[in-house]
Coordinates of C-alpha atoms in Angstrom, one line a residue:
Chain S
M1 CA 0.0 0.0 0.0
V2 CA 1.4 3.4 -1.0
T3 CA 1.3 6.1 1.7
P4 CA -0.4 9.2 0.3
T5 CA 1.6 12.3 0.3
L6 CA -0.2 15.3 1.6
G7 CA 0.3 18.2 -0.8
M8 CA -0.7 21.4 0.9
R9 CA 0.9 21.1 4.3
G10 CA 3.0 24.2 5.1
L11 CA 2.1 25.7 1.7
R12 CA -0.3 28.5 2.4
R13 CA -0.9 31.2 -0.1
G14 CA -2.5 34.0 1.8
K15 CA -6.1 33.0 1.9
P16 CA -7.5 33.7 5.5
R17 CA -7.8 30.3 7.2
Y18 CA -11.1 29.0 8.6
S19 CA -10.9 28.2 12.3
I20 CA -12.8 28.6 15.5
F21 CA -11.1 32.0 15.9
S22 CA -12.2 33.3 12.5
L23 CA -15.7 32.1 13.3
A24 CA -15.7 34.1 16.5
R25 CA -14.2 37.1 14.8
H26 CA -16.8 37.1 12.1
A27 CA -19.5 36.7 14.6
L28 CA -18.7 40.2 15.8
D29 CA -19.7 41.7 12.5
Y30 CA -22.7 39.4 12.0
H31 CA -20.9 37.1 9.5
E32 CA -21.2 39.8 6.8
G33 CA -17.5 40.0 6.1
W34 CA -16.6 36.5 4.9
Q35 CA -14.4 36.4 1.8
R36 CA -15.3 34.6 -1.4
A37 CA -14.2 31.0 -1.2
W38 CA -13.0 31.0 -4.8
R39 CA -12.8 33.5 -7.6
A40 CA -15.0 33.6 -10.7
P41 CA -12.4 34.2 -13.4
E42 CA -12.8 34.8 -17.1
P43 CA -11.2 31.9 -19.1
Q44 CA -7.7 32.7 -20.2
P45 CA -6.8 31.9 -23.8
E46 CA -4.3 29.2 -22.8
Y47 CA -3.6 26.8 -19.9
D48 CA -1.1 24.1 -19.1
A49 CA -3.9 21.7 -18.3
V50 CA -7.7 21.9 -18.6
I51 CA -9.9 19.7 -16.5
I52 CA -13.4 19.1 -17.9
G53 CA -15.9 18.6 -15.2
G54 CA -16.1 20.5 -11.9
G55 CA -17.2 17.6 -9.6
G56 CA -15.2 16.4 -6.7
H57 CA -12.9 14.2 -8.9
G58 CA -12.2 17.1 -11.3
L59 CA -11.6 19.7 -8.6
A60 CA -9.3 17.2 -6.7
T61 CA -7.4 16.6 -9.9
A62 CA -6.9 20.3 -10.4
F63 CA -5.8 20.8 -6.8
Y64 CA -3.2 18.0 -6.9
L65 CA -1.9 19.2 -10.3
A66 CA -1.3 22.6 -8.9
S67 CA -0.2 21.7 -5.3
L68 CA 1.9 18.5 -5.9
H69 CA 3.0 18.7 -9.5
G70 CA 3.7 22.5 -9.8
I71 CA 1.4 22.9 -12.8
R72 CA 0.1 26.4 -12.0
R73 CA -1.9 27.3 -15.1
V74 CA -4.8 24.9 -14.6
A75 CA -8.5 25.5 -15.4
V76 CA -11.5 23.5 -14.4
V77 CA -14.4 24.0 -16.8
E78 CA -17.8 23.1 -15.6
K79 CA -21.0 23.4 -17.6
S80 CA -23.2 24.4 -14.7
W81 CA -22.1 24.9 -11.1
I82 CA -19.4 22.9 -9.3
G83 CA -20.5 19.8 -7.4
G84 CA -23.9 19.9 -9.0
G85 CA -23.7 16.5 -10.7
N86 CA -23.0 13.2 -9.0
T87 CA -20.9 14.9 -6.3
G88 CA -24.0 16.5 -5.0
R89 CA -26.3 13.5 -5.6
N90 CA -24.6 10.5 -4.0
T91 CA -25.3 9.1 -0.5
T92 CA -21.8 10.1 0.7
I93 CA -20.6 6.6 1.7
I94 CA -16.9 6.1 2.1
R95 CA -15.2 2.7 2.5
S96 CA -12.3 0.7 1.1
N97 CA -13.3 -2.9 1.7
Y98 CA -12.9 -4.2 -1.9
L99 CA -12.0 -7.7 -2.9
W100 CA -9.3 -7.3 -5.5
D101 CA -5.8 -6.0 -4.8
E102 CA -6.1 -3.3 -7.5
S103 CA -9.3 -2.0 -6.0
A104 CA -8.0 -2.2 -2.4
A105 CA -5.0 -0.2 -3.5
I106 CA -6.9 2.7 -5.0
Y107 CA -9.8 2.8 -2.5
E108 CA -7.5 2.5 0.5
H109 CA -5.3 5.2 -1.0
A110 CA -8.4 7.4 -1.1
L111 CA -9.5 6.5 2.4
K112 CA -6.0 7.4 3.8
L113 CA -6.3 10.8 2.0
W114 CA -9.8 11.3 3.5
E115 CA -8.4 10.8 7.0
G116 CA -6.4 14.0 6.8
L117 CA -8.3 15.9 4.2
S118 CA -10.3 18.4 6.3
Q119 CA -7.0 19.6 7.9
E120 CA -5.2 19.6 4.5
L121 CA -7.9 21.6 2.8
N122 CA -8.7 23.7 5.8
F123 CA -12.3 22.9 5.1
N124 CA -14.6 20.9 7.4
L125 CA -15.7 18.0 5.2
M126 CA -17.6 16.5 8.2
F127 CA -15.7 13.3 7.5
S128 CA -17.2 10.8 10.0
Q129 CA -15.7 7.3 10.4
R130 CA -18.9 5.9 11.7
G131 CA -18.3 2.5 10.1
V132 CA -19.9 0.8 7.2
L133 CA -21.8 -2.5 7.7
T134 CA -22.7 -4.7 4.8
L135 CA -25.4 -7.3 5.4
A136 CA -25.6 -10.9 4.2
H137 CA -29.0 -12.3 3.6
S138 CA -28.2 -15.9 2.6
E139 CA -25.9 -18.7 3.7
H140 CA -24.0 -18.3 0.4
E141 CA -23.6 -14.6 0.8
M142 CA -22.3 -15.1 4.3
K143 CA -19.6 -17.5 3.0
E144 CA -18.6 -15.2 0.2
M145 CA -18.4 -12.4 2.7
S146 CA -16.0 -14.4 5.0
R147 CA -13.8 -15.0 2.0
R148 CA -13.9 -11.3 1.1
V149 CA -13.0 -10.3 4.7
N150 CA -10.0 -12.5 4.6
A151 CA -8.9 -11.0 1.3
I152 CA -9.4 -7.5 2.5
R153 CA -7.5 -8.1 5.7
L154 CA -4.6 -9.6 3.7
N155 CA -4.4 -6.1 2.1
G156 CA -4.0 -4.5 5.5
I157 CA -7.5 -3.0 5.5
D158 CA -9.7 -3.3 8.6
S159 CA -12.7 -5.6 8.2
T160 CA -14.6 -7.9 10.5
V161 CA -17.3 -10.5 10.1
M162 CA -20.3 -9.9 12.3
T163 CA -23.0 -12.1 13.7
P164 CA -26.7 -11.1 13.7
A165 CA -26.5 -10.5 17.4
Q166 CA -23.5 -8.2 17.0
I167 CA -25.4 -6.4 14.2
K168 CA -28.4 -5.9 16.4
Q169 CA -26.2 -4.4 19.1
L170 CA -24.6 -2.0 16.6
V171 CA -27.9 -1.1 14.8
P172 CA -30.7 -1.5 17.4
I173 CA -33.4 -0.5 14.8
I174 CA -32.7 -3.5 12.6
D175 CA -35.1 -6.5 12.5
I176 CA -33.0 -9.7 12.7
S177 CA -35.8 -12.1 13.1
P178 CA -35.5 -15.2 10.9
S179 CA -39.1 -14.7 9.6
L180 CA -38.0 -11.9 7.2
R181 CA -38.2 -12.6 3.5
Y182 CA -34.5 -11.8 3.4
P183 CA -33.3 -12.5 7.0
V184 CA -30.1 -11.0 8.3
M185 CA -27.6 -13.9 8.4
G186 CA -24.6 -11.7 9.3
G187 CA -22.4 -9.1 7.7
F188 CA -19.1 -7.5 7.6
F189 CA -18.0 -4.2 9.0
Q190 CA -15.3 -1.6 8.2
Q191 CA -14.9 0.8 11.2
R192 CA -12.8 3.2 9.2
G193 CA -15.5 3.7 6.6
G194 CA -18.2 6.3 7.0
T195 CA -19.6 9.4 5.4
A196 CA -18.5 13.0 4.5
R197 CA -20.5 16.1 3.5
H198 CA -20.5 15.7 -0.3
D199 CA -20.9 19.5 -1.1
A200 CA -18.1 20.3 1.3
V201 CA -15.8 18.0 -0.7
A202 CA -16.4 20.0 -3.9
W203 CA -16.2 23.3 -2.1
G204 CA -13.1 22.4 0.0
Y205 CA -11.2 21.2 -3.1
A206 CA -12.4 24.3 -5.1
R207 CA -11.2 26.7 -2.4
A208 CA -7.9 25.0 -2.0
A209 CA -7.4 24.7 -5.8
D210 CA -8.3 28.4 -6.3
E211 CA -5.7 29.2 -3.6
C212 CA -3.1 27.4 -5.7
G213 CA -4.1 29.6 -8.7
V214 CA -6.5 27.2 -10.5
D215 CA -9.2 29.0 -12.5
I216 CA -12.6 27.5 -11.8
I217 CA -14.8 28.4 -14.7
Q218 CA -18.5 27.7 -14.1
N219 CA -21.3 27.9 -16.6
C220 CA -18.9 27.0 -19.4
E221 CA -19.8 23.9 -21.4
V222 CA -17.3 22.1 -23.5
T223 CA -18.7 21.7 -27.0
G224 CA -15.7 20.2 -28.8
I225 CA -12.2 18.8 -28.3
R226 CA -9.7 20.2 -30.8
Q227 CA -6.8 18.1 -31.9
A228 CA -4.0 18.2 -34.5
K229 CA -1.6 15.5 -35.6
G230 CA -3.0 13.0 -33.1
A231 CA -2.6 15.4 -30.1
V232 CA -5.0 17.5 -28.2
T233 CA -4.7 21.2 -28.7
G234 CA -7.6 22.6 -26.6
V235 CA -11.3 22.6 -26.0
E236 CA -14.1 24.5 -27.6
T237 CA -16.4 25.9 -25.0
T238 CA -19.5 28.1 -24.9
R239 CA -17.2 30.8 -23.7
G240 CA -14.7 30.4 -26.5
F241 CA -11.7 28.3 -27.4
I242 CA -9.3 27.4 -24.6
K243 CA -5.9 26.2 -25.8
S244 CA -4.2 23.5 -23.8
A245 CA -1.8 20.6 -24.6
K246 CA -3.2 18.5 -21.7
V247 CA -6.9 17.9 -21.2
G248 CA -8.3 15.7 -18.5
C249 CA -11.9 14.6 -18.8
V250 CA -13.8 13.8 -15.6
T251 CA -17.4 14.0 -16.6
A252 CA -18.9 10.7 -15.1
G253 CA -22.2 9.9 -16.9
H254 CA -21.4 12.3 -19.8
S255 CA -18.0 10.7 -20.5
G256 CA -19.2 9.0 -23.6
I257 CA -20.3 12.3 -25.1
M258 CA -16.9 13.8 -24.4
A259 CA -15.2 10.8 -25.9
A260 CA -17.3 11.1 -29.0
M261 CA -16.1 14.7 -29.4
A262 CA -12.5 13.3 -29.6
G263 CA -13.6 10.5 -31.9
L264 CA -13.2 7.8 -29.2
R265 CA -15.6 5.3 -27.8
L266 CA -15.8 4.0 -24.3
P267 CA -17.2 0.8 -22.7
I268 CA -19.6 2.9 -20.6
E269 CA -23.3 2.8 -20.2
S270 CA -25.0 5.8 -18.5
R271 CA -27.8 4.9 -16.1
P272 CA -29.8 6.7 -13.5
L273 CA -29.0 6.0 -9.9
Q274 CA -31.6 7.2 -7.4
A275 CA -31.5 8.2 -3.7
L276 CA -33.9 9.8 -1.3
V277 CA -34.1 11.3 2.2
S278 CA -36.8 11.1 4.8
E279 CA -38.0 14.0 7.0
P280 CA -35.4 14.7 9.7
I281 CA -35.8 12.9 13.0
K282 CA -33.8 12.3 16.2
P283 CA -30.7 10.1 15.9
I284 CA -31.7 6.5 15.4
I285 CA -28.7 5.0 13.5
D286 CA -25.1 6.0 13.9
T287 CA -23.4 3.9 11.3
V288 CA -24.0 3.1 7.6
V289 CA -25.7 -0.1 6.7
M290 CA -25.7 -1.5 3.2
S291 CA -27.4 -4.5 1.7
N292 CA -26.6 -5.7 -1.8
A293 CA -29.2 -8.5 -1.9
V294 CA -32.1 -6.2 -1.3
H295 CA -30.7 -3.1 -3.1
M296 CA -30.8 -0.7 -0.2
Y297 CA -28.5 1.3 2.0
I298 CA -29.2 3.6 4.8
S299 CA -27.5 6.2 7.0
Q300 CA -28.5 9.3 8.9
S301 CA -27.3 12.7 8.1
D302 CA -26.2 15.2 10.7
K303 CA -29.5 17.1 9.9
G304 CA -31.4 14.0 11.0
E305 CA -32.7 12.9 7.6
L306 CA -32.4 9.2 6.9
V307 CA -30.5 8.9 3.6
F308 CA -31.5 5.9 1.4
G309 CA -29.7 4.8 -1.7
A310 CA -31.1 2.4 -4.3
G311 CA -29.8 0.4 -7.2
T312 CA -29.5 1.7 -10.7
D313 CA -32.5 1.9 -13.0
A314 CA -32.4 -0.7 -15.7
Y315 CA -32.3 1.5 -18.8
N316 CA -29.8 4.0 -20.3
S317 CA -30.6 7.6 -19.5
Y318 CA -29.2 11.1 -19.3
A319 CA -32.2 12.6 -17.7
Q320 CA -31.0 12.8 -14.0
R321 CA -34.2 11.1 -12.9
G322 CA -35.3 7.5 -12.6
S323 CA -38.4 5.5 -12.3
L324 CA -40.7 4.9 -9.3
P325 CA -40.5 1.1 -9.1
V326 CA -36.9 1.4 -8.0
I327 CA -37.9 3.7 -5.1
E328 CA -40.8 1.4 -4.3
H329 CA -38.5 -1.6 -4.1
L330 CA -36.0 0.3 -2.0
L331 CA -38.6 1.4 0.5
A332 CA -40.1 -2.0 0.7
S333 CA -36.7 -3.3 1.8
A334 CA -36.2 -0.4 4.2
V335 CA -39.6 -1.0 5.9
E336 CA -38.9 -4.7 6.3
L337 CA -35.4 -4.4 7.7
Y338 CA -36.2 -1.3 9.8
P339 CA -39.8 -1.3 10.8
I340 CA -39.4 2.0 12.6
V341 CA -39.2 3.9 9.3
S342 CA -42.6 2.8 8.0
R343 CA -44.4 6.0 9.0
L344 CA -41.7 8.4 8.0
R345 CA -42.4 10.6 5.0
V346 CA -40.1 10.9 2.0
M347 CA -38.9 14.4 1.7
R348 CA -36.9 14.4 -1.5
T349 CA -35.9 11.9 -4.2
W350 CA -33.4 12.5 -7.0
G351 CA -31.3 10.8 -9.5
G352 CA -27.8 11.1 -10.9
I353 CA -26.4 9.7 -14.2
V354 CA -23.7 7.1 -13.4
D355 CA -21.1 5.8 -15.8
T356 CA -21.2 2.1 -15.4
C357 CA -18.3 0.0 -16.7
P358 CA -18.5 -3.7 -17.7
D359 CA -16.3 -4.8 -14.8
A360 CA -17.6 -2.2 -12.3
S361 CA -14.2 -0.6 -12.0
P362 CA -13.1 2.8 -13.2
I363 CA -11.1 3.9 -16.2
I364 CA -8.1 6.2 -15.4
S365 CA -6.3 6.2 -18.6
T366 CA -4.3 7.8 -21.4
T367 CA -6.1 7.7 -24.8
P368 CA -5.0 7.3 -28.4
V369 CA -5.1 11.1 -28.6
K370 CA -1.9 12.4 -27.0
G371 CA -2.5 14.8 -24.1
L372 CA -6.1 13.6 -23.7
Y373 CA -6.9 11.7 -20.5
F374 CA -10.0 10.1 -19.1
N375 CA -11.1 9.5 -15.6
C376 CA -14.5 7.8 -15.6
G377 CA -16.4 4.6 -15.2
W378 CA -16.7 5.0 -11.4
G379 CA -20.3 4.0 -11.8
T380 CA -22.3 3.8 -8.6
G381 CA -19.4 4.3 -6.3
G382 CA -17.2 7.2 -7.2
F383 CA -17.7 9.5 -4.2
K384 CA -15.6 7.4 -1.8
A385 CA -12.7 7.5 -4.2
T386 CA -12.7 11.3 -4.8
P387 CA -9.3 12.2 -3.2
G388 CA -7.5 9.1 -4.4
S389 CA -9.0 9.4 -7.9
G390 CA -7.9 13.1 -8.2
H391 CA -4.5 12.2 -6.7
V392 CA -3.6 9.5 -9.2
F393 CA -5.2 11.3 -12.1
A394 CA -3.2 14.4 -11.5
D395 CA -0.1 12.3 -11.5
L396 CA -1.2 10.6 -14.8
I397 CA -1.7 14.0 -16.4
A398 CA 1.5 15.5 -15.1
Q399 CA 3.8 12.5 -15.9
D400 CA 1.9 11.2 -19.0
R401 CA 2.1 7.7 -17.5
P402 CA 0.0 6.0 -14.9
N403 CA 1.6 5.3 -11.4
A404 CA 1.4 1.9 -9.8
I405 CA -2.1 2.5 -8.4
A406 CA -3.6 3.8 -11.6
A407 CA -1.8 1.3 -13.9
P408 CA -4.5 -1.5 -13.8
Y409 CA -7.2 1.0 -14.8
T410 CA -6.2 1.6 -18.4
L411 CA -8.6 1.5 -21.3
E412 CA -6.4 -1.3 -22.7
R413 CA -7.7 -3.7 -20.1
F414 CA -10.8 -4.3 -22.2
T415 CA -8.6 -5.5 -25.1
T416 CA -6.2 -7.5 -23.1
G417 CA -8.9 -9.0 -20.9
S418 CA -7.3 -8.1 -17.6
L419 CA -10.6 -6.8 -16.1
I420 CA -11.0 -6.0 -12.4
D421 CA -14.3 -7.5 -11.8
E422 CA -15.8 -5.8 -8.7
H423 CA -19.4 -6.6 -9.3
G424 CA -19.4 -8.5 -6.1
A425 CA -18.2 -5.6 -4.0
A426 CA -20.1 -3.0 -5.8
G427 CA -23.1 -4.4 -7.8
V428 CA -25.7 -2.3 -6.2
A429 CA -24.7 -0.5 -3.0
H430 CA -21.3 0.7 -4.0
Chain N
M1 CA -42.0 5.5 -14.9
L2 CA -42.1 4.4 -18.5
L3 CA -45.3 3.2 -20.1
I4 CA -44.2 0.7 -22.7
E5 CA -46.4 -0.7 -25.5
C6 CA -45.8 -4.4 -25.8
P7 CA -46.6 -5.3 -29.4
W8 CA -48.6 -8.3 -28.2
C9 CA -50.1 -7.2 -24.8
G10 CA -50.5 -3.4 -25.3
P11 CA -49.4 -0.6 -22.9
R12 CA -48.0 -1.9 -19.6
D13 CA -45.9 -0.5 -16.7
E14 CA -42.2 -0.5 -17.1
A15 CA -42.0 -2.8 -14.0
E16 CA -43.3 -5.7 -16.2
F17 CA -40.4 -5.4 -18.5
A18 CA -36.7 -6.4 -18.6
Y19 CA -34.2 -4.3 -20.3
G20 CA -32.0 -5.9 -23.0
G21 CA -29.6 -3.1 -23.8
E22 CA -28.5 -1.9 -27.2
A23 CA -30.2 -3.4 -30.3
H24 CA -28.7 -4.5 -33.6
I25 CA -25.3 -5.7 -32.3
A26 CA -24.3 -8.3 -34.8
R27 CA -22.5 -11.2 -33.3
P28 CA -19.4 -12.2 -35.3
T29 CA -19.9 -15.6 -36.8
E30 CA -16.1 -16.2 -37.2
P31 CA -14.7 -14.7 -34.0
D32 CA -11.3 -16.2 -34.6
K33 CA -10.9 -13.9 -37.6
L34 CA -11.2 -10.8 -35.4
S35 CA -8.2 -9.1 -33.7
D36 CA -8.3 -8.6 -29.9
A37 CA -9.2 -5.0 -30.4
E38 CA -12.0 -5.8 -32.8
W39 CA -13.4 -8.4 -30.4
A40 CA -13.2 -5.9 -27.5
E41 CA -15.0 -3.4 -29.6
Y42 CA -17.8 -5.9 -30.2
L43 CA -17.9 -7.1 -26.6
F44 CA -17.4 -4.0 -24.5
L45 CA -17.8 -0.7 -26.4
A46 CA -21.1 0.9 -26.0
S47 CA -22.9 3.4 -28.1
N48 CA -24.5 5.1 -25.1
P49 CA -25.9 8.1 -26.9
R50 CA -27.7 11.0 -25.4
G51 CA -30.8 11.1 -27.6
T52 CA -32.2 8.5 -29.9
Y53 CA -31.3 5.0 -28.9
L54 CA -32.2 1.7 -30.4
E55 CA -32.7 -0.9 -27.6
R56 CA -34.2 -4.2 -26.7
W57 CA -36.9 -5.0 -24.2
R58 CA -38.6 -8.2 -23.0
H59 CA -42.0 -8.4 -21.5
A60 CA -40.7 -10.5 -18.7
H61 CA -43.8 -10.5 -16.5
G62 CA -46.2 -10.8 -19.4
C63 CA -45.9 -12.6 -22.7
R64 CA -42.1 -13.0 -22.2
R65 CA -41.4 -11.9 -25.8
W66 CA -38.6 -9.7 -27.0
F67 CA -39.0 -6.6 -29.1
N68 CA -37.1 -3.5 -30.1
A69 CA -37.7 0.1 -29.2
V70 CA -36.5 3.5 -30.4
R71 CA -36.3 5.7 -27.3
D72 CA -34.8 9.1 -26.4
T73 CA -32.4 8.7 -23.5
Y74 CA -32.8 12.3 -22.5
T75 CA -36.6 12.8 -22.6
H76 CA -37.4 9.1 -22.1
E77 CA -40.0 9.4 -25.0
I78 CA -40.6 6.1 -26.7
I79 CA -40.7 6.9 -30.4
E80 CA -41.3 3.5 -32.0
I81 CA -41.7 -0.1 -31.0
Y82 CA -40.7 -2.7 -33.7
A83 CA -40.2 -6.4 -34.0
M84 CA -36.9 -8.2 -33.3
G85 CA -35.1 -8.9 -36.5
S86 CA -36.6 -5.9 -38.3
L87 CA -35.3 -2.4 -38.7
P88 CA -36.9 0.8 -37.4
K89 CA -39.3 2.7 -39.6
S90 CA -39.5 6.1 -37.9
K91 CA -37.3 8.9 -39.3
L92 CA -35.3 9.2 -36.0
G93 CA -34.9 5.4 -35.8
I94 CA -33.7 5.0 -39.3
Q95 CA -31.2 7.8 -38.8
A96 CA -29.9 6.3 -35.6
Y97 CA -29.5 2.9 -37.2
E98 CA -27.6 4.3 -40.2
D99 CA -25.4 6.7 -38.3
S100 CA -24.3 4.0 -35.8
W101 CA -20.6 3.3 -35.8
R102 CA -21.5 -0.4 -35.6
R103 CA -22.5 -0.4 -39.3
G104 CA -18.9 -0.1 -40.2
S105 CA -17.5 -2.2 -37.4
A106 CA -15.3 -5.3 -38.0
A107 CA -17.7 -7.4 -35.9
E108 CA -20.7 -6.6 -38.2
Q109 CA -18.7 -7.1 -41.4
N110 CA -17.6 -10.5 -40.0
A111 CA -21.2 -11.4 -39.1
K112 CA -22.4 -10.4 -42.6
R113 CA -19.6 -12.5 -44.3
G114 CA -20.6 -15.5 -42.1
S115 CA -24.3 -15.3 -42.9
A116 CA -23.5 -14.9 -46.7
K117 CA -21.6 -18.1 -46.6
S118 CA -24.2 -20.3 -44.8

């Protein structure tokens, strides 16, 4: 396992720091004097690197490019507002308990970065290692889980098998009676997993990247990728042409559209993934519980809302909304496993467009077009990887070759056949 | 929620159907003649358009028969339903079929050669 390097430490560039003291100071003038967290610059004619997509992954990439690799002229172009896509639509679950070595390496890399990220970015990400419990609902699933736990522990990642009685102790609201249609047979638990405030991740990276001189250009849609002699020369946008010899594309569900602009095709299908929250209530669950077999996961936000995540809708879509049967299915499972939620009202439902890959693993890759890089295919589980993804993608863009963690995630794996099949770990609740 | 018109049973809720993904992917009849890259293109690469899409559905909780649909992946509008083995007749459907990169793909050429022989 590679130990992440923390980029920003001791490298402050003059932005006033957020702290308890600044909070107290600003209280004196009724919080009217807070500075802008990031600028709203006009696009420059040329940059050293352009990142398409202002979600968590894109902003993290820009931040690490500027802070670790010394590439100062970096722009992030975002067609609407930053963090408004899947970064603001996921259920904020973070974990690294994946089966295969390649996955363990990248997700654990991310988790280690998460552990120091609020301090590094000087932004409270509300990162909470409240633990992630995954349930097994059949004898077979329990056996498979035990095997998985062993593999995960061999990679040095914390993971424990739990009995139904232990689960009941950890999650008192759960029904573990054997009469359920899908009874709880056990589960496995990663204590270092948990949640973070998803918007804060985008804002924290944006603020820190801006501090390093990165231009964050919102309301600027990329309409074309210009190339000459097999190399990228820049991007056409709704705010004019931006010249750059390096372009990193981090656009999740819209990656196929970006690839088509460059004359490439990807093994990605775009599907809606839905989630919902209940009305806020007093704390009833202080961990995250996932269940792949019944397509449901649950946690409680700091505001008190129960956050439920579903499986993907069956059909391809770019509409950022899904169908009701998926929500119905999710709520049926929720009510059976947690009878206490039956009389809660659903407050909001929404969908994001996820970029699903045939092997449920991401693509972090160079392309046949020199200087054009793709980071996509995170499917239903990209949020947890945000820092690690940005960290290795920045390295790929800066060095023009993948590092040891990113190397297995090339586009070529679909030709060579060395897929990283994580359907088991991910499938639904990723 | 989609309301899908099964050609045999009429309009039914989406929940009765199973999704079959992209339509008109010709399976190579002589796979050994394809390079690894051409095989990967057939097996893994997706059209995944935003807009008109030709796709397959199965009335899983009904007559259990397959059919094709022309659907817009952004508006979710179902433009046309047509039989397996036939081509779309709507203007958008014809255009999507003809513009697809699959028409020139090595896999489809290979499939055509194979069916011409037999």
